[in-house]
Amino acid sequence: ACAPGEHMAGGGAFFEGRYIHFQFPVSHQKRHINSLELLAVIVALKVWGHLWSGKRITVYCDNTCSVDVINYSRPRATFLQACCREIRFLEATFSFDLRAVHLSGVDNRLSPDHPRQFHALATAYSLREYHVNPDAFQFSNQW
């Protein structure tokens, strides 16, 4: 999470022994935290969605707005509406059902020293890093 006035520079996700970690492109870095949280979900869907055909997928997110957009599809902001359409498009393309569960921000952190702690955990658990193609930040259509 970010303090008021701060911007999130990157994001990441885990899935069955795999992880992604990325910096948002400059074109997105000053977007509101709600937009960036949904964009991080979209990137994960683009990386792993092809593995989820016929499955129900649950994402855990510490942003209540993002959880509501994923579960109820009624955002007011234009960019969030585009994110919602992209999520639904990916669900249809890869034939999975997505739901979101809120995870408190406190539970969504390793520690203030998280980069080093994350690297140690990733090594200890033999997690495989997936690289994110820059195209993952582009929407499939001009929603």
XYZ file of C-alpha atoms in Angstrom:
143
model
C 0.000 0.000 0.000
C 1.033 3.603 -0.478
C 0.785 6.597 1.777
C -1.429 9.415 0.470
C 0.322 11.137 -2.410
C 2.751 8.260 -3.025
C 2.686 6.096 -6.115
C 3.253 2.376 -6.419
C 6.192 1.601 -8.712
C 5.774 -2.149 -9.114
C 3.746 -5.225 -8.408
C 3.902 -8.966 -8.208
C 1.986 -12.204 -7.849
C 2.383 -15.878 -6.874
C 0.843 -18.986 -8.398
C 1.757 -22.592 -7.527
C 5.493 -22.170 -7.052
C 5.782 -19.426 -9.649
C 6.058 -15.691 -9.186
C 6.217 -12.489 -11.124
C 7.621 -9.174 -10.029
C 7.628 -6.110 -12.230
C 7.956 -2.367 -12.455
C 4.986 -0.570 -13.961
C 5.755 1.187 -17.245
C 6.276 4.932 -16.859
C 2.951 5.507 -18.615
C 1.152 3.866 -15.655
C 3.300 4.828 -12.652
C 1.276 7.896 -11.658
C -2.081 6.166 -11.833
C -4.180 5.865 -8.688
C -3.416 2.872 -6.473
C -6.818 1.319 -7.346
C -5.863 1.304 -11.030
C -2.415 -0.150 -10.373
C -3.783 -2.932 -8.178
C -6.158 -4.004 -10.964
C -3.404 -3.680 -13.543
C -1.260 -6.060 -11.441
C -4.119 -8.591 -11.466
C -4.465 -8.223 -15.245
C -0.746 -8.879 -15.721
C -1.014 -12.077 -13.627
C -4.046 -13.185 -15.671
C -2.102 -12.668 -18.891
C 0.919 -14.594 -17.594
C -0.942 -17.603 -16.155
C -4.493 -17.477 -17.555
C -3.750 -20.153 -20.158
C -3.132 -22.604 -17.276
C -6.555 -22.035 -15.708
C -9.033 -23.307 -18.308
C -12.173 -24.606 -16.615
C -11.043 -23.482 -13.135
C -12.272 -21.072 -10.500
C -9.450 -18.737 -9.568
C -9.295 -16.695 -6.376
C -7.040 -13.683 -6.127
C -6.159 -12.171 -2.769
C -5.805 -8.409 -2.852
C -5.328 -5.765 -0.159
C -7.265 -3.143 -2.147
C -11.014 -3.219 -1.452
C -11.834 -1.236 -4.595
C -10.078 -3.842 -6.744
C -11.878 -6.660 -4.940
C -15.221 -4.945 -5.581
C -14.440 -4.325 -9.273
C -13.458 -7.977 -9.782
C -16.469 -9.356 -7.918
C -19.211 -6.890 -8.874
C -18.058 -5.206 -12.144
C -19.460 -1.736 -11.415
C -16.602 0.784 -11.321
C -17.234 4.475 -11.968
C -13.759 5.558 -13.080
C -13.027 5.186 -16.802
C -9.721 3.333 -16.385
C -11.248 0.928 -13.838
C -14.066 0.242 -16.323
C -11.437 -0.616 -18.949
C -9.685 -2.891 -16.426
C -12.978 -4.625 -15.691
C -13.615 -5.240 -19.395
C -10.066 -6.564 -19.843
C -10.520 -8.949 -16.894
C -13.815 -10.251 -18.314
C -12.195 -10.616 -21.762
C -9.356 -12.687 -20.262
C -11.840 -14.837 -18.320
C -13.706 -15.577 -21.560
C -10.537 -16.088 -23.607
C -8.992 -18.581 -21.184
C -12.291 -20.035 -19.827
C -11.774 -19.451 -16.111
C -13.902 -17.834 -13.416
C -12.221 -15.143 -11.298
C -13.179 -14.037 -7.811
C -11.345 -11.805 -5.368
C -10.955 -11.939 -1.591
C -9.774 -9.012 0.475
C -6.494 -9.533 2.323
C -5.542 -6.866 4.851
C -2.500 -4.796 3.943
C -0.737 -5.931 7.115
C -1.107 -9.562 6.002
C 0.128 -8.740 2.494
C 3.663 -7.798 3.509
C 6.826 -9.627 4.411
C 8.565 -6.790 6.274
C 10.101 -3.361 5.659
C 13.116 -5.325 4.390
C 10.892 -7.271 1.994
C 13.110 -7.363 -1.129
C 15.856 -9.270 0.671
C 13.378 -11.385 2.640
C 11.449 -12.209 -0.543
C 14.614 -13.285 -2.357
C 15.548 -15.552 0.561
C 12.059 -17.119 0.621
C 11.969 -17.543 -3.154
C 15.309 -19.348 -3.003
C 14.325 -21.474 0.011
C 11.060 -22.584 -1.624
C 12.548 -22.972 -5.116
C 10.064 -20.554 -6.624
C 10.386 -19.996 -10.353
C 10.323 -16.445 -11.648
C 8.290 -15.737 -14.752
C 9.298 -12.693 -16.719
C 6.591 -10.270 -17.694
C 6.389 -9.258 -21.329
C 5.863 -5.475 -21.679
C 2.771 -6.254 -23.793
C 1.070 -7.532 -20.620
C 0.460 -3.897 -19.630
C -1.463 -3.199 -22.840
C -5.157 -3.936 -23.092
C -6.394 -6.347 -25.737
C -8.802 -3.788 -27.103
C -9.516 -0.046 -26.891
C -12.128 -0.577 -24.209
